[in-house]
Coordinates of C-alpha atoms in Angstrom, one line a residue:
X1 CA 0.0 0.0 0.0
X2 CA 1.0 3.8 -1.0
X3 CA 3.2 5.1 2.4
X4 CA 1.6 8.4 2.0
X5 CA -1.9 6.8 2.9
X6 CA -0.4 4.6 5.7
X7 CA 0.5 7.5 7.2
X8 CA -3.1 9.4 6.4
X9 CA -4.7 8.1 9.2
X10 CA -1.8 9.9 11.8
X11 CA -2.2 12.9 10.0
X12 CA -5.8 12.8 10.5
X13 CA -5.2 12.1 14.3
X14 CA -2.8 15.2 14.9
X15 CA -4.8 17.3 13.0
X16 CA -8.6 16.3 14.6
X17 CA -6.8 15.9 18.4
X18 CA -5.5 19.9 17.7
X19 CA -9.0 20.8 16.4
X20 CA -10.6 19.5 19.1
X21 CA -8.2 21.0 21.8
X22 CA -8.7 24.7 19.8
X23 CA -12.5 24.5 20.0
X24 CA -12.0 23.2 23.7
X25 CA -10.3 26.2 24.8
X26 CA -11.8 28.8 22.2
X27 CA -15.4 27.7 23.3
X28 CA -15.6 26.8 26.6
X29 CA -18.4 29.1 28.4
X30 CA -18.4 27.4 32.0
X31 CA -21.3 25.4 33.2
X32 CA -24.0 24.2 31.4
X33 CA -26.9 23.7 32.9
X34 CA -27.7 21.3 36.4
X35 CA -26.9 18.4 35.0
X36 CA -23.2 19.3 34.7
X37 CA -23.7 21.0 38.0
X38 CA -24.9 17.6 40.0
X39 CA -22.3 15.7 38.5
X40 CA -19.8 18.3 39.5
X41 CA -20.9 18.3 43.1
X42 CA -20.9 14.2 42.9
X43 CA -17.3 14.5 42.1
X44 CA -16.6 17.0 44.9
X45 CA -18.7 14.4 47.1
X46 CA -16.8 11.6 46.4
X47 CA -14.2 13.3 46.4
X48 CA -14.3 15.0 50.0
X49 CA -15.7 11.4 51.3
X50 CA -19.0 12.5 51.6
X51 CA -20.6 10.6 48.7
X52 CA -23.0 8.1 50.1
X53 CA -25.6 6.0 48.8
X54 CA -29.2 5.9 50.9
X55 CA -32.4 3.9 51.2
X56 CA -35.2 5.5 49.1
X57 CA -38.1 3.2 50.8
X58 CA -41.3 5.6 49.7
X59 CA -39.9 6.6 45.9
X60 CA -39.4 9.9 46.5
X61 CA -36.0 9.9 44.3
X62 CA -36.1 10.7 40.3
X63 CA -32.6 11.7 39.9
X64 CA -30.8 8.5 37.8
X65 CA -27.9 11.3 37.6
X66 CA -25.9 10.1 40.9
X67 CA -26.1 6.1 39.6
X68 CA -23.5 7.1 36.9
X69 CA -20.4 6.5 39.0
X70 CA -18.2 6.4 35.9
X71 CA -19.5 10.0 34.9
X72 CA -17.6 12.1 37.7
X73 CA -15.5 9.4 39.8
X74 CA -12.9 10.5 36.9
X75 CA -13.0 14.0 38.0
X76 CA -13.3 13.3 41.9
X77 CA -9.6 11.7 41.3
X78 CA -8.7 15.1 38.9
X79 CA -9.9 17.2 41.9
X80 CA -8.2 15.9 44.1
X81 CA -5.3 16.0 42.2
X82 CA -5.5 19.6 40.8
X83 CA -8.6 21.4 42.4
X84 CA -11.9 22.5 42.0
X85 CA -12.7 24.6 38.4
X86 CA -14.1 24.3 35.1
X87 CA -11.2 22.8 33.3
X88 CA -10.8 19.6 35.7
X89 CA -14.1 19.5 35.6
X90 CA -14.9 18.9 31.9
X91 CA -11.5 17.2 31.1
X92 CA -12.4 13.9 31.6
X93 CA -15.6 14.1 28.8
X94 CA -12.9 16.1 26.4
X95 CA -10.2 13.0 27.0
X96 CA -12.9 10.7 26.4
X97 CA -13.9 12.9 23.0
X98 CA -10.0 12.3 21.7
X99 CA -10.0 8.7 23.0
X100 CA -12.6 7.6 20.7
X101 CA -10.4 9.0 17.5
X102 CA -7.5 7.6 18.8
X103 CA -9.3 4.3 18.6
X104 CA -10.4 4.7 15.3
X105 CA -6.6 5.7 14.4
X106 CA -5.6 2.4 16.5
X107 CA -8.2 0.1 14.9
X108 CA -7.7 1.1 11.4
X109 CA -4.7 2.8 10.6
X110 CA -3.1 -0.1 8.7
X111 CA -6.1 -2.3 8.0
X112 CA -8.2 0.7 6.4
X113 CA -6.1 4.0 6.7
X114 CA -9.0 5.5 4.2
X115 CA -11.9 4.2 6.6
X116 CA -9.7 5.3 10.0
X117 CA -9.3 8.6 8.4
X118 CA -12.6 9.6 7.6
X119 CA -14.3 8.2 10.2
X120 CA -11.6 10.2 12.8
X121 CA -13.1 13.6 10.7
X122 CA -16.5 12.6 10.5
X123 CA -16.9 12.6 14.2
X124 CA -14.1 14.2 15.5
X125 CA -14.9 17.2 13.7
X126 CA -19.0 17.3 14.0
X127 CA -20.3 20.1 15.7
X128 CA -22.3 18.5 18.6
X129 CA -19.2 15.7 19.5
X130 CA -16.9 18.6 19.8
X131 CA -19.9 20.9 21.8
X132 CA -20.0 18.1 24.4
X133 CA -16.3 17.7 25.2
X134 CA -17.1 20.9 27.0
X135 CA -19.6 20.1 29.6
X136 CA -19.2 17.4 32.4
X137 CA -22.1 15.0 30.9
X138 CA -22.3 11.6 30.1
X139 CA -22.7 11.6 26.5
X140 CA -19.4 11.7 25.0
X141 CA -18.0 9.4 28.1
X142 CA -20.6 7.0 27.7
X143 CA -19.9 6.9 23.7
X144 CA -15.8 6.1 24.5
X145 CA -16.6 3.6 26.7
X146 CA -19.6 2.1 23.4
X147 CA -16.8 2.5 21.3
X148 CA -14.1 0.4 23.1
X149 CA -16.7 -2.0 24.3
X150 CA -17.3 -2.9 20.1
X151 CA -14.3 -2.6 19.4
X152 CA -13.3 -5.2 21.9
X153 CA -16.0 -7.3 20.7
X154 CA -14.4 -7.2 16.9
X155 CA -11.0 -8.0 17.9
X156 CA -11.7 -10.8 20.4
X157 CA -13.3 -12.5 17.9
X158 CA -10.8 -12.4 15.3
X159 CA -9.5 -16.3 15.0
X160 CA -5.6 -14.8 15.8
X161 CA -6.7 -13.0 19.0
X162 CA -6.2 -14.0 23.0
X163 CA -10.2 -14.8 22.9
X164 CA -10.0 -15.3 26.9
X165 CA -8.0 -11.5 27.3
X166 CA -10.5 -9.8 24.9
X167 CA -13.5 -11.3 26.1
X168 CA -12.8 -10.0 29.9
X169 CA -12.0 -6.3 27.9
X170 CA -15.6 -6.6 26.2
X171 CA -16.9 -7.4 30.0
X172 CA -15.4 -4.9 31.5
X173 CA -15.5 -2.2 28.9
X174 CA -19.4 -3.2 28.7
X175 CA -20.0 -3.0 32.5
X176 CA -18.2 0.6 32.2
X177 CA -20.6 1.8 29.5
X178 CA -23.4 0.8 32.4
X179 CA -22.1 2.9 35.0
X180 CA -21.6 5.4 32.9
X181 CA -25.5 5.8 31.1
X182 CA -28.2 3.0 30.6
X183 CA -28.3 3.7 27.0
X184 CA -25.5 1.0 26.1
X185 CA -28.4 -1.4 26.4
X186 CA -29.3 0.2 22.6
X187 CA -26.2 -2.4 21.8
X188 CA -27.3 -5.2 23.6
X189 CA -29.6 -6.6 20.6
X190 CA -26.8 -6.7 17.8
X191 CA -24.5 -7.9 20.6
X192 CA -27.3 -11.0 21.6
X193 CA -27.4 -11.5 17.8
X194 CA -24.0 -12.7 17.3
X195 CA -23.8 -14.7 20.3
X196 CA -27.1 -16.3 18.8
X197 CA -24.7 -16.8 15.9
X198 CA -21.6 -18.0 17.0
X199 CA -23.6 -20.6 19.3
X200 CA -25.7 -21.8 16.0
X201 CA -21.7 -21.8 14.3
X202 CA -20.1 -23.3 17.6
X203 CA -17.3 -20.9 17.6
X204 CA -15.6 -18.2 19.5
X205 CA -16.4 -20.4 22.7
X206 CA -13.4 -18.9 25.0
X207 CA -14.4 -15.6 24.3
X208 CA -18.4 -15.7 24.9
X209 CA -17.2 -17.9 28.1
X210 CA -14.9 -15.6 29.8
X211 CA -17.1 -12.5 28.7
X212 CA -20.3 -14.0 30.0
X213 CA -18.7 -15.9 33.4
X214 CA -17.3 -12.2 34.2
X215 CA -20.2 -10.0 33.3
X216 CA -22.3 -11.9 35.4
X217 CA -19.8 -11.8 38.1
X218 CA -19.6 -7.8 37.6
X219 CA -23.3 -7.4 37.5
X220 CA -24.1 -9.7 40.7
X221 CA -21.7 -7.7 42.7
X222 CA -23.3 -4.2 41.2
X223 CA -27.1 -6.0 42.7
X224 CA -25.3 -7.1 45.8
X225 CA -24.2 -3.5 46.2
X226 CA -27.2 -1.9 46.1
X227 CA -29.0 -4.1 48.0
X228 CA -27.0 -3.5 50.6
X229 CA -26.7 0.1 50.4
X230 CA -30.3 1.1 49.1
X231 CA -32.0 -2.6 50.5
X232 CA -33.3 -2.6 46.6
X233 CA -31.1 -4.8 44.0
X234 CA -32.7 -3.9 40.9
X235 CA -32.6 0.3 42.3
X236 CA -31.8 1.4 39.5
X237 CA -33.9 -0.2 37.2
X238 CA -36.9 1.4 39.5
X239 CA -35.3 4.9 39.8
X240 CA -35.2 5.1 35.9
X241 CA -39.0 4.1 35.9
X242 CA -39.6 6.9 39.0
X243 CA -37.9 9.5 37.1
X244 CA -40.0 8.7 33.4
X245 CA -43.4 8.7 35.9
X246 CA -42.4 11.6 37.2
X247 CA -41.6 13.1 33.5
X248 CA -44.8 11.3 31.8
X249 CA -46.1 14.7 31.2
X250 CA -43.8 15.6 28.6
X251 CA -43.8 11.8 26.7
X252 CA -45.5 10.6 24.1
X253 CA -48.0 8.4 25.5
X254 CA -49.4 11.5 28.0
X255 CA -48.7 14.7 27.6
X256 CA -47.6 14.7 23.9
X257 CA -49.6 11.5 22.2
X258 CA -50.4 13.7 19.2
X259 CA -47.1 13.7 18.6
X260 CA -45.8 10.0 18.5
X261 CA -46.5 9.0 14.7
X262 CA -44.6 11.7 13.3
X263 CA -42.1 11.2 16.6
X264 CA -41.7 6.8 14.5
X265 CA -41.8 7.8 11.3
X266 CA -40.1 10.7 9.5
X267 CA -39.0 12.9 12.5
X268 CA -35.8 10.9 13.4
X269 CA -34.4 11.3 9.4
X270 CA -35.5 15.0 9.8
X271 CA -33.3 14.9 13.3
X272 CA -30.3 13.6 11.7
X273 CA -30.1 15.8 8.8
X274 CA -31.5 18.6 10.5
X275 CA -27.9 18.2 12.9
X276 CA -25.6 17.8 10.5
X277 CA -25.7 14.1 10.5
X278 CA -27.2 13.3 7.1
X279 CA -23.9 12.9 5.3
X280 CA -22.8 10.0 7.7
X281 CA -25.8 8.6 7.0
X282 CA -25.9 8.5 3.3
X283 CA -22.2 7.4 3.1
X284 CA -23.1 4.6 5.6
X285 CA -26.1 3.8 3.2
X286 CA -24.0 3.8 0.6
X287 CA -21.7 1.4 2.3
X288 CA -24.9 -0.8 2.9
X289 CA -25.3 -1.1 -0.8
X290 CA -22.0 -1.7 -1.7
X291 CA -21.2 -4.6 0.6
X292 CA -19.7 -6.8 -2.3
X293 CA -16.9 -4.3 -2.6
X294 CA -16.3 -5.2 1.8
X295 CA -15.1 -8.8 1.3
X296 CA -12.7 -9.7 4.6
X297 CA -13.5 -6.2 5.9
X298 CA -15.2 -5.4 9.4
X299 CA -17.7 -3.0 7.5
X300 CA -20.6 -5.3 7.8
X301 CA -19.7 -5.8 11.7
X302 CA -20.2 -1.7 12.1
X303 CA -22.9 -1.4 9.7
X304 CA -24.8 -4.4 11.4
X305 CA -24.1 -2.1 14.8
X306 CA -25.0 1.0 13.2
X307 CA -28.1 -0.1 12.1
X308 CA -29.6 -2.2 14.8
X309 CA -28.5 1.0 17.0
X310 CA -30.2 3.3 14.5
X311 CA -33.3 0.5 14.8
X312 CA -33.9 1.2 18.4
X313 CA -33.3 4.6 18.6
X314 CA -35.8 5.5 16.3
X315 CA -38.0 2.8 17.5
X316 CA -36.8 2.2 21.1
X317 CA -38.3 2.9 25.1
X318 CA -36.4 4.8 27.6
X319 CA -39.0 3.0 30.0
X320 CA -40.4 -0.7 30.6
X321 CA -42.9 -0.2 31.8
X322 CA -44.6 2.3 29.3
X323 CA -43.6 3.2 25.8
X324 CA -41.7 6.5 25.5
X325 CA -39.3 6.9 22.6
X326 CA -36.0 8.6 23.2
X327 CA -35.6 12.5 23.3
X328 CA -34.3 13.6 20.0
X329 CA -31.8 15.7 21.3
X330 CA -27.7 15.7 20.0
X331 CA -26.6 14.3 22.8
X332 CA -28.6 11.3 22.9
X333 CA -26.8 10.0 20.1
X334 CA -23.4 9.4 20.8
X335 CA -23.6 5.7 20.9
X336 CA -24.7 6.1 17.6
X337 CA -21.9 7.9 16.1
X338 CA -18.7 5.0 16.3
X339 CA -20.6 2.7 14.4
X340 CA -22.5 4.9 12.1
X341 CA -18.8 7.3 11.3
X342 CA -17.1 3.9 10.2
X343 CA -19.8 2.4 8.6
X344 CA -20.0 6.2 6.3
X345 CA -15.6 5.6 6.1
X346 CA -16.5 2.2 4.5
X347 CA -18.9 4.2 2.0
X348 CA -16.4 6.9 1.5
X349 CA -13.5 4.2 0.8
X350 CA -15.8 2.5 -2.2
X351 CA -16.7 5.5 -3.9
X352 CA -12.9 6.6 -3.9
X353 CA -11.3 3.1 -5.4
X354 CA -13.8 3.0 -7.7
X355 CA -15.5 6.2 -8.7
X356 CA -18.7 4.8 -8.6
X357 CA -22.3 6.2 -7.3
X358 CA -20.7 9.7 -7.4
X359 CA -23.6 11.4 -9.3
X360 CA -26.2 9.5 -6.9
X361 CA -24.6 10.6 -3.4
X362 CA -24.0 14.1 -4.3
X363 CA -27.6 14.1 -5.2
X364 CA -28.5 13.0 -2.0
X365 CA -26.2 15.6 -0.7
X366 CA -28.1 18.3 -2.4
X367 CA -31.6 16.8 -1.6
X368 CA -30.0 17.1 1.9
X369 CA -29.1 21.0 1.7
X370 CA -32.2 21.9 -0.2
X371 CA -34.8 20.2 2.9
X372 CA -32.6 21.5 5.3
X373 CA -32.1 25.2 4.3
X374 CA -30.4 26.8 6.8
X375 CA -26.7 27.3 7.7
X376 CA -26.4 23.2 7.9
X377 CA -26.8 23.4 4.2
X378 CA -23.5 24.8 3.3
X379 CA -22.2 20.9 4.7
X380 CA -24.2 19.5 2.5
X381 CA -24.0 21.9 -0.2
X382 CA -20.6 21.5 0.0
X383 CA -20.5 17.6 0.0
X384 CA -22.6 17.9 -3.1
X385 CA -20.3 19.8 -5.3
X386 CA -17.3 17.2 -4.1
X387 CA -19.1 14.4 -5.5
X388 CA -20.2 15.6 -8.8
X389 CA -16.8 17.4 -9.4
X390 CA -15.4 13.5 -8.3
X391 CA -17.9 11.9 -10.4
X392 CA -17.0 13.9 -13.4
X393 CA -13.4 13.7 -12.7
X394 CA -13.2 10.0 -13.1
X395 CA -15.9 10.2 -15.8
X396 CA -16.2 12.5 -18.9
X397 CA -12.5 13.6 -17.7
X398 CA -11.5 10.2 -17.5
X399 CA -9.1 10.2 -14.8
X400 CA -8.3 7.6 -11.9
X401 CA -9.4 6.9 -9.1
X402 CA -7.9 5.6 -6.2
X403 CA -4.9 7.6 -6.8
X404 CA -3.2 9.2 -3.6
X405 CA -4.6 12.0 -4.4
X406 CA -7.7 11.6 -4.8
X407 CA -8.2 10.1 -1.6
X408 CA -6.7 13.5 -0.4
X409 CA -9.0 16.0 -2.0
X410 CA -12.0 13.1 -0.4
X411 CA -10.7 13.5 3.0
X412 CA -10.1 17.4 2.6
X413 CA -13.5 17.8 0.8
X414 CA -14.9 16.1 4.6
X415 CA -12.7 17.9 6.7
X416 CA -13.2 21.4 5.6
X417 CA -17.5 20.5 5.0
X418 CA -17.6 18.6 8.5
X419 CA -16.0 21.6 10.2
X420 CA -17.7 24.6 8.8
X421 CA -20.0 25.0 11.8
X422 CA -17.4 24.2 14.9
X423 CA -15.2 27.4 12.8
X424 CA -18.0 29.5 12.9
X425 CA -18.7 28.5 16.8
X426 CA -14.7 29.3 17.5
X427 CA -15.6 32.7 16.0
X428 CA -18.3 33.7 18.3
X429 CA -18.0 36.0 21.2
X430 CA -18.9 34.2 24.8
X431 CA -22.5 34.0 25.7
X432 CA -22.0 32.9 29.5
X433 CA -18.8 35.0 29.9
X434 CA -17.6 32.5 32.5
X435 CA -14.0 33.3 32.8
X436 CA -14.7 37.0 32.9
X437 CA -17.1 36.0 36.0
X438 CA -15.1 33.4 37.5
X439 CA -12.2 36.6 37.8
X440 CA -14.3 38.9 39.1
X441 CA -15.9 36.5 42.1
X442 CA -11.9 35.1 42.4
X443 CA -10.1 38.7 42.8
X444 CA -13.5 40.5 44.6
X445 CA -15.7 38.3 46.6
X446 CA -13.2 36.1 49.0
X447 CA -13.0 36.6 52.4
X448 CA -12.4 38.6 54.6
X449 CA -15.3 40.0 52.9
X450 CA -19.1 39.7 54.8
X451 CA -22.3 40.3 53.2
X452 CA -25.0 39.9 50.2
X453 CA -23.8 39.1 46.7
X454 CA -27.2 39.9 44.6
X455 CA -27.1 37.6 41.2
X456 CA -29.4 36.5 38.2
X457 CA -31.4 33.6 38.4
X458 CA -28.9 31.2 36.7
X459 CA -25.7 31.8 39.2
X460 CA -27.9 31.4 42.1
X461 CA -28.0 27.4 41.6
X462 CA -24.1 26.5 41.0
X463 CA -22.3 29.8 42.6
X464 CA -20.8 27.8 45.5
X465 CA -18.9 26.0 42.0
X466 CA -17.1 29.5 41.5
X467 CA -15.5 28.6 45.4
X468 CA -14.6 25.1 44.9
X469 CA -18.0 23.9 47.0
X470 CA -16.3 26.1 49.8
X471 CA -18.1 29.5 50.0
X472 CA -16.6 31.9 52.6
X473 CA -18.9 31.7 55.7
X474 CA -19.1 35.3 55.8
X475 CA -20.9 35.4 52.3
X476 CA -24.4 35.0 51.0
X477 CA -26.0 34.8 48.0
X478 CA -29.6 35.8 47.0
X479 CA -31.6 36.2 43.7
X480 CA -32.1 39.9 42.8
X481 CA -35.7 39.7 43.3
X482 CA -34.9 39.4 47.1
X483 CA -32.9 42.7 47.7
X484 CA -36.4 44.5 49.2
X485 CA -36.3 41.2 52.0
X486 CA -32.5 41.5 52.9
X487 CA -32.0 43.5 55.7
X488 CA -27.3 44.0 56.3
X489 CA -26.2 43.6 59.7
X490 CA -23.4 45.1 61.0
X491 CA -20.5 45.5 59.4
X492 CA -22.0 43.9 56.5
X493 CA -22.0 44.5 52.0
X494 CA -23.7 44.5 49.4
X495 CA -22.9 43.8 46.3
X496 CA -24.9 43.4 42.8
X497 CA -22.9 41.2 40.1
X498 CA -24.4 41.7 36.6
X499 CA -23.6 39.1 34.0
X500 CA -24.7 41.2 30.7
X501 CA -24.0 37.4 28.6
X502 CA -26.4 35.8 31.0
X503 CA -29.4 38.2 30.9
X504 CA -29.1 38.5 27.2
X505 CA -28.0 34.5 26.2
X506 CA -31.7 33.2 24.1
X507 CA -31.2 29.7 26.0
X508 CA -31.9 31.3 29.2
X509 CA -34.2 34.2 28.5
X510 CA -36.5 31.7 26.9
X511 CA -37.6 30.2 30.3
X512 CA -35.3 31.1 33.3
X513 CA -34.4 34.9 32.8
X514 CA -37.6 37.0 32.8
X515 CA -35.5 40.4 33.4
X516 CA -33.2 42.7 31.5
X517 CA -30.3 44.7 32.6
X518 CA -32.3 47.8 32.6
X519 CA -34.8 46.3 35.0
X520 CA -31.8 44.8 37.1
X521 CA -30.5 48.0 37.5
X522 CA -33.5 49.8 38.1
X523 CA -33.9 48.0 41.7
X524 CA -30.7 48.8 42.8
X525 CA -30.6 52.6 41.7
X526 CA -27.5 53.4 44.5
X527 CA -24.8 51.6 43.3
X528 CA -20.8 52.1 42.9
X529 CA -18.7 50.1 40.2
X530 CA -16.5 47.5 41.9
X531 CA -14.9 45.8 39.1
X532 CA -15.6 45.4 35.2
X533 CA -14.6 42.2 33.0
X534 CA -16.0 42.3 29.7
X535 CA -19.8 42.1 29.9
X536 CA -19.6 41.4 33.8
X537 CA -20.0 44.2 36.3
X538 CA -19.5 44.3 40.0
X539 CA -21.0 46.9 42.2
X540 CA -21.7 48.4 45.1
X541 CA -25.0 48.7 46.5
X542 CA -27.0 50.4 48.9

């Protein structure tokens, strides 16, 4: 094979792993929202030693967000290690973001450097992967841990392989999907399926015995443990059906029936294009149809992941006991995007050896931009004009394909398509102006200082974050709409710290901020500038 695409694949790496640290840095706007905040406070728990587990005999729990130990035990061991602030806080999802390219780079970079490659741009480089390595949630943890659980699967049973070895990895890589989120059971059916199917072909014994024999071993101590700690084995099972009671409202079966045909049908295809995803899907398609040109390849192993995965996320229950499909939200994805971004680098790879189905997937690229229309478009649009400037290269022009470079200009035409929306994101200005904020609390509101701090709606849940969980006893916190009810004693402050990025960010003056800066201001007429960072203000009050 051409040295120049053996070493594709580690080009690919350095450049995605540098992309992905840029937008990290160049993006980063704090905390999220509560979730991020709980699991933050988990960590500190654990942490400090003051994580426990607890009996919850009338139901009165629907929080499945402390059951994912996997999701900030990680960053209890970075806190203690470095401290409390935003960075050890969301480096463990952005580690887990760059571990799942680097096991696309490991897994193919000699078998398939064309598939490793652009299945390393195809996720590393879409928007919502890259927006998640930014926030402490599960999503992009859970999908390193999917990804490394399949990928253990593959290799352990590959006739050359140490079956006993990779079967425990699949155990154990499996288990730590679990503890991680519940939606690595979406795996479980194409995983059943080919134990079905090496039973009915009496092979890969060793490795379905050592994986099975351990995983039930893992899971009977994980019962044993909560039944002694929460006197309830399957807890978790029941706090997942408390928390989609207790959300019924919103599902599909109560509070939004009207909704569920369109919710079955064509609303997941409009969700994946709609994100940016319907590119991976039509190269994976592609691949579907061109399985004669996958003979000794693993693409029918991914695709028969992908699409199983696809299956039951478009058809699937978050809940056992009633039928409520999935959110479609970005981040419920993530399992789906390993299998789904090498199934679309098998699809890439045929078109590029052979030149064929060029004119047909840049149509579908275009039919793609033109039901979208919006600023997701320009991927498509983009894609589009690649693959009929492709198809006629290798047609009425006559040239080759294959060549080295034309699996260049392929991977180029991806990466520069794929990352048109994180570029424009690394453009913006801040719209939580966290760091500005995090300065002004750091160098102005420590002790010795005693008093009020008045602040917006959104600070008032996670500002004991901004102190490491360790807010000087000598300082209290109160929404602005309780300054007429605070009454100073002596020797104490006020102070009124205005976040302009807050009351003005669309995600939050949808539902939480009711109040602009004009009407903050107007309750606190007496008032002396303190400190000024960029669109945060500290002042004085009276």
């Amino acid at each position: 094979m051409n040295r120049t695409l053996l070493r594709l694949p580690t080009y690919t790496l350095v450049f995605v792993g540098l992309f992905t640290l840029a937008y990290f840095f160049l993006t980063h706007e704090g905390l999220y929202a509560i979730d991020d905040y709980f699991y933050s406070r988990y960590a500190y728990q654990l942490a400090t030693g003051t994580f426990h587990l607890a009996p919850d005999p009338q139901g009165l729990l629907h929080d499945p967000l402390r059951e994912r130990v996997l999701i900030f035990a990680p960053v209890a061991l970075l806190y203690r290690l470095f401290g409390v602030d935003i960075i050890t806080t969301t480096l463990w999802p952005l580690l887990c973001t760059l571990g799942c390219v680097g096991l696309f780079w490991a897994l193919y970079r000699r078998r398939e450097p064309m598939v490793a490659s652009a299945a390393m741009l195809l996720l590393g480089l879409h928007y919502f992967s890259l927006n998640l390595s930014n926030y402490l949630y599960p999503d992009n943890i859970l999908m390193f841990w999917c990804l490394a659980s399949s990928a253990a699967l593959l290799i352990g049973r590959r006739p050359e392989r140490a079956a006993g070895v990779w079967g425990a990895c699949f155990a154990l890589l499996t288990f730590a999907a679990l503890l991680s989120k519940e939606t690595i059971v979406y795996y479980f059916p194409f995983y059943a399926a080919l134990l079905l199917l090496d039973l009915r072909y009496q092979r890969h014994y060793r490795f379905w015995g050592v994986a099975l024999s351990l995983g039930l071993v893992l899971l009977a101590g994980y019962l044993v443990y909560y039944q002694l700690y929460t006197n309830d084995a399957l807890y978790r099972i029941h706090l997942i059906e408390r928390t989609n009671d207790f959300l019924k409202e919103g599902n599909y079966l109560e509070g939004n029936r009207a909704a569920l045909v369109a919710r079955i049908t064509w609303q997941p295809l409009s969700f994946f294009v709609d994100t940016g995803l319907g590119g991976v899907l039509i190269l994976a398609v592609a691949a579907l149809f061109g399985r004669r040109q996958h003979q000794g390849s693993d693409a029918g192993y991914w695709l028969g992941l992908a699409f199983t995965t696809l299956a039951f996320y478009w058809l699937g229950s978050t809940s056992l006991s009633q039928y409520n499909p999935i959110t479609l939200l970005p981040r419920m994805t993530t399992p789906l995007l390993p299998p789904l971004c090498l199934a679309a680098g098998f699809g890439l790879r045929n078109f590029v050896q052979t030149g064929r189905g060029g004119w047909l997937l840049g149509l579908a690229m275009l039919a793609a931009a033109v039901w979208v229309r919006s600023s997701v478009s320009l991927i498509y649009g983009g894609l589009s004009l690649y693959f009929f400037g492709a198809s006629w290269w290798v047609g009425p022009a006559k040239k080759q394909a294959g060549t080295t470079a034309f699996v260049s200009v392929a991977l180029l035409a991806v990466a520069v398509c794929t990352a048109i929306r994180p570029v424009y994101f690394m453009r913006k200005p801040s719209v939580s102006s966290h760091f500005a904020q995090n300065r002004i609390i750091r160098q102005h509101l420590q002790a010795p200082a005693r008093g009020v701090v008045f602040v917006d709606d959104f600070l008032i849940d996670s500002y004991d974050f901004y102190y490491g969980y360790q807010v000087p006893p000598g300082l209290t916190f109160r929404r602005y709409s309780a300054a007429d009810s605070v009454h100073l004693g002596s020797g104490q402050h006020a102070w009124l710290l205005l976040n302009r990025s807050t009351l003005t960010n669309d995600e939050l003056t949808r539902k939480l901020i009711r109040y602009s800066e004009q009407d903050v201001l107007q309750r606190f007429p007496q008032r002396r500038t303190v400190a000024e960072d960029g669109k945060v203000t500290l002042y004085s009050v009276e």
